[in-house]
Amino acid sequence: MSVIDWLLDADPAIRWQVLRDLTHASPGEVAAERARVEREGWGARLLALQGADGLWDGGACFPASSTGDEPGQPWTATMHTLQTLQIFGLDPASEAARRAIARVAEHGRWEHAGQRYFDGEVEPCINGRTIETGARFGVDVSAIVERIVGERLPDGGWNCEAENGSVRSSFHTTVDVLDGLLAFERATGGSTAAREARRGGEEYLLERGLFRRRSTGEVADAAFLDFAFPYYWHHDVLRALDYFRRSGAEPDARLAEAVEIVRSKRRPDGRWPLDRVHPGRVHFTLEGGVGRPSRWNTLRALRVLDWWQGSFPA
C-alpha cells in the first residue's frame, strides 16, 4: 500500500485533508469528504460527547471531576476538545458546529474567575487557543485579540507566566498565540497591530530556529524534537513548521535545520512515527501508540516538505 493510499484508508478527518493537500482533488470531492467529519468517525464521536451544559466533561479548561492528582493533564475538557475538532476540520458552517459553539458561548465559563468562554481568560496560552476557536467558528474575539497584542513581551513572544513576573517568552505560549492570531487574521483581515504582533512572534521563533536557545544555541527542550499528536498547548518543531506553512509565508532559510529534523524522521516506508503522547485523560485514542506509524504526523510532515521544497528543492 502506498503512503497516500494508507493515509486515505483513514478517518474522514484525515481523508479530506489528504485529498485537498496531497492529491489536489476537486473542490467538490474535498467538500464532500469534509462534510463527513460531523457525521462519522472521530468528529461525530467528539460532538456526541458534548454535555447538556454545553461543555465537554463539565469544564472549560479542566474537567469538572478533575482533582489535580491524576497522571498528566486531562485533555477532555472543552478547550482541548474544540481544538481537536478544529484540527479535524469540522466545517464551521455545519449545523453541528453552529449548535456546539452556540452552547459553549451560552454556558461556558472559565474556572479562573467565571469569565464567559469567548471573553477569554487571563493566560495568553489559553487566550491564543480561544482566539483560534472563536475566529474559526465565527465568534467575535476581537477584545481578546486586543488584550493579547498588548501582552507581547520585549523579546517578541508571549508567556503564560508573565502575570507571575516572567519577562522571557515561551515557545509553547508563543505558538499558541500565533495560531490564534493567524486564524483571526484569516477570518477578519485582522488589524495593523495584530499583524505586527504576529510577525514579531514569528521572528521570536525564527531567531531560535524553532527549538534552540538564542543565548547559547543549545536545544531548549529535547521534547521540541518529538512530534506529538494531538499537541494541545505544546510546542514542537513539526507543529511550528506547519504553522509557517499555513501562514502562506515564503519559507525562511532559518527553518532549514528544523526541516532536516522532519526529513530525518521519515522511515524507509515513507511514514513518520508518533514520537510522543502528552499524558493525560482523553476521550478516546487517535493513533496506534508511541513508535507506531502515525497518519497525523505523516500528513503534516508531507505538507511541510511540499511547502518547503517549493522554494528550496532538495
mmCIF file of N, CA and C in Angstrom, residues 174-271:
data_model
loop_
_atom_site.group_PDB
_atom_site.id
_atom_site.type_symbol
_atom_site.label_atom_id
_atom_site.label_comp_id
_atom_site.label_asym_id
_atom_site.label_seq_id
_atom_site.Cartn_x
_atom_site.Cartn_y
_atom_site.Cartn_z
ATOM 1 N N THR A 174 3.938 31.127 22.770
ATOM 2 C CA THR A 174 4.054 31.900 21.529
ATOM 3 C C THR A 174 3.387 31.200 20.364
ATOM 4 N N VAL A 175 3.588 29.891 20.206
ATOM 5 C CA VAL A 175 2.952 29.205 19.079
ATOM 6 C C VAL A 175 1.445 29.126 19.274
ATOM 7 N N ASP A 176 0.968 29.025 20.524
ATOM 8 C CA ASP A 176 -0.475 29.063 20.772
ATOM 9 C C ASP A 176 -1.072 30.394 20.318
ATOM 10 N N VAL A 177 -0.400 31.484 20.651
ATOM 11 C CA VAL A 177 -0.898 32.804 20.272
ATOM 12 C C VAL A 177 -0.821 32.993 18.760
ATOM 13 N N LEU A 178 0.261 32.543 18.149
ATOM 14 C CA LEU A 178 0.386 32.687 16.699
ATOM 15 C C LEU A 178 -0.735 31.962 15.965
ATOM 16 N N ASP A 179 -1.066 30.762 16.406
ATOM 17 C CA ASP A 179 -2.182 30.046 15.784
ATOM 18 C C ASP A 179 -3.463 30.867 15.884
ATOM 19 N N GLY A 180 -3.691 31.484 17.041
ATOM 20 C CA GLY A 180 -4.882 32.281 17.215
ATOM 21 C C GLY A 180 -4.895 33.526 16.343
ATOM 22 N N LEU A 181 -3.782 34.251 16.325
ATOM 23 C CA LEU A 181 -3.734 35.484 15.530
ATOM 24 C C LEU A 181 -3.844 35.196 14.036
ATOM 25 N N LEU A 182 -3.264 34.082 13.583
ATOM 26 C CA LEU A 182 -3.391 33.735 12.170
ATOM 27 C C LEU A 182 -4.843 33.443 11.825
ATOM 28 N N ALA A 183 -5.525 32.673 12.667
ATOM 29 C CA ALA A 183 -6.931 32.378 12.412
ATOM 30 C C ALA A 183 -7.774 33.653 12.414
ATOM 31 N N PHE A 184 -7.483 34.561 13.338
ATOM 32 C CA PHE A 184 -8.225 35.823 13.419
ATOM 33 C C PHE A 184 -7.996 36.662 12.163
ATOM 34 N N GLU A 185 -6.756 36.707 11.707
ATOM 35 C CA GLU A 185 -6.434 37.476 10.505
ATOM 36 C C GLU A 185 -7.140 36.891 9.285
ATOM 37 N N ARG A 186 -7.159 35.568 9.198
ATOM 38 C CA ARG A 186 -7.828 34.928 8.062
ATOM 39 C C ARG A 186 -9.325 35.200 8.086
ATOM 40 N N ALA A 187 -9.910 35.224 9.266
ATOM 41 C CA ALA A 187 -11.358 35.386 9.382
ATOM 42 C C ALA A 187 -11.820 36.822 9.211
ATOM 43 N N THR A 188 -11.000 37.783 9.664
ATOM 44 C CA THR A 188 -11.467 39.166 9.741
ATOM 45 C C THR A 188 -10.605 40.162 8.972
ATOM 46 N N GLY A 189 -9.439 39.734 8.527
ATOM 47 C CA GLY A 189 -8.479 40.671 7.960
ATOM 48 C C GLY A 189 -7.527 41.207 9.004
ATOM 49 N N GLY A 190 -7.894 41.027 10.276
ATOM 50 C CA GLY A 190 -7.020 41.446 11.371
ATOM 51 C C GLY A 190 -6.932 42.953 11.492
ATOM 52 N N SER A 191 -5.955 43.388 12.242
ATOM 53 C CA SER A 191 -5.672 44.805 12.423
ATOM 54 C C SER A 191 -4.185 45.010 12.229
ATOM 55 N N THR A 192 -3.770 46.231 12.040
ATOM 56 C CA THR A 192 -2.344 46.506 11.882
ATOM 57 C C THR A 192 -1.561 46.028 13.092
ATOM 58 N N ALA A 193 -2.101 46.302 14.277
ATOM 59 C CA ALA A 193 -1.400 45.914 15.499
ATOM 60 C C ALA A 193 -1.314 44.399 15.625
ATOM 61 N N ALA A 194 -2.388 43.690 15.284
ATOM 62 C CA ALA A 194 -2.382 42.229 15.392
ATOM 63 C C ALA A 194 -1.429 41.616 14.378
ATOM 64 N N ARG A 195 -1.390 42.166 13.173
ATOM 65 C CA ARG A 195 -0.459 41.639 12.160
ATOM 66 C C ARG A 195 0.979 41.873 12.574
ATOM 67 N N GLU A 196 1.262 43.031 13.128
ATOM 68 C CA GLU A 196 2.627 43.318 13.588
ATOM 69 C C GLU A 196 3.017 42.401 14.744
ATOM 70 N N ALA A 197 2.071 42.150 15.639
ATOM 71 C CA ALA A 197 2.353 41.255 16.761
ATOM 72 C C ALA A 197 2.625 39.843 16.261
ATOM 73 N N ARG A 198 1.862 39.398 15.292
ATOM 74 C CA ARG A 198 2.064 38.054 14.756
ATOM 75 C C ARG A 198 3.442 37.944 14.094
ATOM 76 N N ARG A 199 3.820 38.944 13.345
ATOM 77 C CA ARG A 199 5.158 38.903 12.718
ATOM 78 C C ARG A 199 6.257 38.916 13.778
ATOM 79 N N GLY A 200 6.039 39.681 14.849
ATOM 80 C CA GLY A 200 7.025 39.700 15.923
ATOM 81 C C GLY A 200 7.145 38.346 16.606
ATOM 82 N N GLY A 201 6.011 37.670 16.802
ATOM 83 C CA GLY A 201 6.044 36.341 17.391
ATOM 84 C C GLY A 201 6.725 35.332 16.477
ATOM 85 N N GLU A 202 6.485 35.458 15.179
ATOM 86 C CA GLU A 202 7.180 34.593 14.226
ATOM 87 C C GLU A 202 8.689 34.797 14.317
ATOM 88 N N GLU A 203 9.098 36.046 14.418
ATOM 89 C CA GLU A 203 10.533 36.336 14.489
ATOM 90 C C GLU A 203 11.140 35.733 15.754
ATOM 91 N N TYR A 204 10.400 35.733 16.851
ATOM 92 C CA TYR A 204 10.891 35.096 18.077
ATOM 93 C C TYR A 204 11.244 33.639 17.798
ATOM 94 N N LEU A 205 10.355 32.913 17.123
ATOM 95 C CA LEU A 205 10.624 31.508 16.820
ATOM 96 C C LEU A 205 11.730 31.351 15.780
ATOM 97 N N LEU A 206 11.721 32.191 14.764
ATOM 98 C CA LEU A 206 12.718 32.077 13.694
ATOM 99 C C LEU A 206 14.130 32.334 14.209
ATOM 100 N N GLU A 207 14.273 33.309 15.091
ATOM 101 C CA GLU A 207 15.600 33.606 15.642
ATOM 102 C C GLU A 207 16.175 32.414 16.398
ATOM 103 N N ARG A 208 15.319 31.524 16.812
ATOM 104 C CA ARG A 208 15.730 30.359 17.596
ATOM 105 C C ARG A 208 15.649 29.065 16.789
ATOM 106 N N GLY A 209 15.415 29.204 15.484
ATOM 107 C CA GLY A 209 15.338 28.029 14.634
ATOM 108 C C GLY A 209 14.245 27.057 15.030
ATOM 109 N N LEU A 210 13.289 27.507 15.807
ATOM 110 C CA LEU A 210 12.130 26.777 16.325
ATOM 111 C C LEU A 210 12.435 25.913 17.545
ATOM 112 N N PHE A 211 13.724 25.725 17.894
ATOM 113 C CA PHE A 211 13.977 24.807 19.014
ATOM 114 C C PHE A 211 15.250 25.095 19.796
ATOM 115 N N ARG A 212 15.981 26.149 19.470
ATOM 116 C CA ARG A 212 17.251 26.422 20.159
ATOM 117 C C ARG A 212 17.147 27.661 21.048
ATOM 118 N N ARG A 213 17.977 27.690 22.071
ATOM 119 C CA ARG A 213 18.093 28.896 22.888
ATOM 120 C C ARG A 213 18.861 29.950 22.091
ATOM 121 N N ARG A 214 18.363 31.160 22.115
ATOM 122 C CA ARG A 214 19.063 32.215 21.387
ATOM 123 C C ARG A 214 20.404 32.529 22.042
ATOM 124 N N SER A 215 20.479 32.410 23.360
ATOM 125 C CA SER A 215 21.687 32.807 24.093
ATOM 126 C C SER A 215 22.856 31.855 23.864
ATOM 127 N N THR A 216 22.575 30.551 23.783
ATOM 128 C CA THR A 216 23.657 29.568 23.703
ATOM 129 C C THR A 216 23.626 28.715 22.446
ATOM 130 N N GLY A 217 22.502 28.704 21.753
ATOM 131 C CA GLY A 217 22.354 27.831 20.603
ATOM 132 C C GLY A 217 22.030 26.396 20.958
ATOM 133 N N GLU A 218 21.928 26.092 22.251
ATOM 134 C CA GLU A 218 21.613 24.732 22.669
ATOM 135 C C GLU A 218 20.125 24.432 22.428
ATOM 136 N N VAL A 219 19.818 23.149 22.323
ATOM 137 C CA VAL A 219 18.424 22.737 22.212
ATOM 138 C C VAL A 219 17.698 23.149 23.491
ATOM 139 N N ALA A 220 16.638 23.919 23.332
ATOM 140 C CA ALA A 220 15.943 24.457 24.510
ATOM 141 C C ALA A 220 15.226 23.373 25.294
ATOM 142 N N ASP A 221 14.690 22.381 24.606
ATOM 143 C CA ASP A 221 13.968 21.291 25.261
ATOM 144 C C ASP A 221 13.961 20.119 24.285
ATOM 145 N N ALA A 222 14.475 18.981 24.700
ATOM 146 C CA ALA A 222 14.540 17.823 23.807
ATOM 147 C C ALA A 222 13.161 17.422 23.299
ATOM 148 N N ALA A 223 12.114 17.715 24.076
ATOM 149 C CA ALA A 223 10.758 17.375 23.657
ATOM 150 C C ALA A 223 10.329 18.140 22.408
ATOM 151 N N PHE A 224 10.971 19.265 22.128
ATOM 152 C CA PHE A 224 10.633 20.028 20.924
ATOM 153 C C PHE A 224 10.949 19.237 19.652
ATOM 154 N N LEU A 225 11.807 18.239 19.765
ATOM 155 C CA LEU A 225 12.208 17.437 18.607
ATOM 156 C C LEU A 225 11.349 16.190 18.456
ATOM 157 N N ASP A 226 10.422 15.985 19.370
ATOM 158 C CA ASP A 226 9.480 14.867 19.295
ATOM 159 C C ASP A 226 8.165 15.368 18.703
ATOM 160 N N PHE A 227 7.617 14.606 17.781
ATOM 161 C CA PHE A 227 6.378 15.011 17.126
ATOM 162 C C PHE A 227 5.207 14.292 17.798
ATOM 163 N N ALA A 228 4.396 15.078 18.496
ATOM 164 C CA ALA A 228 3.256 14.547 19.231
ATOM 165 C C ALA A 228 1.965 14.857 18.493
ATOM 166 N N PHE A 229 0.972 14.008 18.737
ATOM 167 C CA PHE A 229 -0.375 14.318 18.263
ATOM 168 C C PHE A 229 -1.374 13.632 19.181
ATOM 169 N N PRO A 230 -2.402 14.353 19.615
ATOM 170 C CA PRO A 230 -2.594 15.794 19.496
ATOM 171 C C PRO A 230 -1.520 16.553 20.279
ATOM 172 N N TYR A 231 -1.281 17.801 19.881
ATOM 173 C CA TYR A 231 -0.221 18.571 20.536
ATOM 174 C C TYR A 231 -0.759 19.473 21.646
ATOM 175 N N TYR A 232 -2.055 19.761 21.645
ATOM 176 C CA TYR A 232 -2.673 20.592 22.671
ATOM 177 C C TYR A 232 -1.931 21.929 22.792
ATOM 178 N N TRP A 233 -1.410 22.282 24.006
ATOM 179 C CA TRP A 233 -0.723 23.575 24.149
ATOM 180 C C TRP A 233 0.777 23.467 23.891
ATOM 181 N N HIS A 234 1.247 22.278 23.587
ATOM 182 C CA HIS A 234 2.688 22.049 23.496
ATOM 183 C C HIS A 234 3.266 22.472 22.141
ATOM 184 N N HIS A 235 4.451 23.030 22.214
ATOM 185 C CA HIS A 235 5.238 23.362 21.026
ATOM 186 C C HIS A 235 6.085 22.169 20.621
ATOM 187 N N ASP A 236 6.220 21.946 19.328
ATOM 188 C CA ASP A 236 7.288 21.092 18.810
ATOM 189 C C ASP A 236 7.604 21.553 17.396
ATOM 190 N N VAL A 237 8.689 21.030 16.852
ATOM 191 C CA VAL A 237 9.185 21.509 15.562
ATOM 192 C C VAL A 237 8.148 21.316 14.453
ATOM 193 N N LEU A 238 7.494 20.160 14.421
ATOM 194 C CA LEU A 238 6.534 19.907 13.349
ATOM 195 C C LEU A 238 5.319 20.814 13.474
ATOM 196 N N ARG A 239 4.826 21.001 14.674
ATOM 197 C CA ARG A 239 3.699 21.911 14.848
ATOM 198 C C ARG A 239 4.058 23.312 14.357
ATOM 199 N N ALA A 240 5.232 23.806 14.733
ATOM 200 C CA ALA A 240 5.619 25.163 14.354
ATOM 201 C C ALA A 240 5.820 25.283 12.848
ATOM 202 N N LEU A 241 6.446 24.285 12.233
ATOM 203 C CA LEU A 241 6.622 24.327 10.776
ATOM 204 C C LEU A 241 5.273 24.328 10.067
ATOM 205 N N ASP A 242 4.324 23.559 10.573
ATOM 206 C CA ASP A 242 3.011 23.537 9.940
ATOM 207 C C ASP A 242 2.313 24.883 10.098
ATOM 208 N N TYR A 243 2.586 25.581 11.205
ATOM 209 C CA TYR A 243 2.061 26.942 11.340
ATOM 210 C C TYR A 243 2.615 27.832 10.227
ATOM 211 N N PHE A 244 3.930 27.813 10.020
ATOM 212 C CA PHE A 244 4.521 28.671 8.995
ATOM 213 C C PHE A 244 3.996 28.304 7.617
ATOM 214 N N ARG A 245 3.788 27.024 7.367
ATOM 215 C CA ARG A 245 3.196 26.615 6.090
ATOM 216 C C ARG A 245 1.810 27.229 5.924
ATOM 217 N N ARG A 246 0.987 27.112 6.960
ATOM 218 C CA ARG A 246 -0.376 27.631 6.868
ATOM 219 C C ARG A 246 -0.417 29.148 6.760
ATOM 220 N N SER A 247 0.611 29.812 7.240
ATOM 221 C CA SER A 247 0.625 31.276 7.222
ATOM 222 C C SER A 247 0.703 31.839 5.806
ATOM 223 N N GLY A 248 1.108 30.995 4.865
ATOM 224 C CA GLY A 248 1.255 31.454 3.487
ATOM 225 C C GLY A 248 2.551 32.174 3.225
ATOM 226 N N ALA A 249 3.434 32.220 4.214
ATOM 227 C CA ALA A 249 4.716 32.908 4.045
ATOM 228 C C ALA A 249 5.659 32.089 3.175
ATOM 229 N N GLU A 250 6.577 32.774 2.537
ATOM 230 C CA GLU A 250 7.661 32.072 1.850
ATOM 231 C C GLU A 250 8.548 31.418 2.907
ATOM 232 N N PRO A 251 9.002 30.191 2.673
ATOM 233 C CA PRO A 251 9.874 29.546 3.662
ATOM 234 C C PRO A 251 11.109 30.389 3.964
ATOM 235 N N ASP A 252 11.439 30.490 5.224
ATOM 236 C CA ASP A 252 12.595 31.250 5.691
ATOM 237 C C ASP A 252 13.771 30.293 5.862
ATOM 238 N N ALA A 253 14.944 30.685 5.389
ATOM 239 C CA ALA A 253 16.115 29.819 5.446
ATOM 240 C C ALA A 253 16.467 29.414 6.868
ATOM 241 N N ARG A 254 16.034 30.195 7.854
ATOM 242 C CA ARG A 254 16.339 29.855 9.241
ATOM 243 C C ARG A 254 15.572 28.617 9.723
ATOM 244 N N LEU A 255 14.645 28.127 8.906
ATOM 245 C CA LEU A 255 13.900 26.920 9.241
ATOM 246 C C LEU A 255 14.573 25.657 8.714
ATOM 247 N N ALA A 256 15.680 25.812 8.017
ATOM 248 C CA ALA A 256 16.287 24.672 7.325
ATOM 249 C C ALA A 256 16.641 23.531 8.273
ATOM 250 N N GLU A 257 17.211 23.848 9.416
ATOM 251 C CA GLU A 257 17.600 22.782 10.338
ATOM 252 C C GLU A 257 16.372 22.040 10.856
ATOM 253 N N ALA A 258 15.306 22.770 11.137
ATOM 254 C CA ALA A 258 14.077 22.139 11.603
ATOM 255 C C ALA A 258 13.495 21.226 10.523
ATOM 256 N N VAL A 259 13.554 21.669 9.278
ATOM 257 C CA VAL A 259 13.057 20.844 8.177
ATOM 258 C C VAL A 259 13.877 19.559 8.063
ATOM 259 N N GLU A 260 15.171 19.653 8.262
ATOM 260 C CA GLU A 260 16.007 18.449 8.202
ATOM 261 C C GLU A 260 15.646 17.464 9.306
ATOM 262 N N ILE A 261 15.228 17.984 10.452
ATOM 263 C CA ILE A 261 14.770 17.085 11.525
ATOM 264 C C ILE A 261 13.532 16.328 11.064
ATOM 265 N N VAL A 262 12.633 17.014 10.385
ATOM 266 C CA VAL A 262 11.448 16.335 9.847
ATOM 267 C C VAL A 262 11.866 15.259 8.859
ATOM 268 N N ARG A 263 12.739 15.603 7.936
ATOM 269 C CA ARG A 263 13.192 14.616 6.939
ATOM 270 C C ARG A 263 13.834 13.402 7.610
ATOM 271 N N SER A 264 14.612 13.662 8.651
ATOM 272 C CA SER A 264 15.365 12.584 9.290
ATOM 273 C C SER A 264 14.469 11.557 9.966
ATOM 274 N N LYS A 265 13.246 11.928 10.283
ATOM 275 C CA LYS A 265 12.345 11.029 10.994
ATOM 276 C C LYS A 265 11.507 10.178 10.047
ATOM 277 N N ARG A 266 11.648 10.408 8.760
ATOM 278 C CA ARG A 266 10.885 9.615 7.792
ATOM 279 C C ARG A 266 11.452 8.201 7.724
ATOM 280 N N ARG A 267 10.591 7.231 7.883
ATOM 281 C CA ARG A 267 11.024 5.841 7.855
ATOM 282 C C ARG A 267 11.181 5.348 6.421
ATOM 283 N N PRO A 268 11.887 4.242 6.224
ATOM 284 C CA PRO A 268 12.088 3.733 4.860
ATOM 285 C C PRO A 268 10.796 3.490 4.087
ATOM 286 N N ASP A 269 9.688 3.219 4.796
ATOM 287 C CA ASP A 269 8.406 3.002 4.109
ATOM 288 C C ASP A 269 7.685 4.307 3.795
ATOM 289 N N GLY A 270 8.342 5.462 4.087
ATOM 290 C CA GLY A 270 7.765 6.756 3.754
ATOM 291 C C GLY A 270 6.840 7.336 4.789
ATOM 292 N N ARG A 271 6.739 6.674 5.952
ATOM 293 C CA ARG A 271 5.832 7.139 7.001
ATOM 294 C C ARG A 271 6.616 7.716 8.167
#
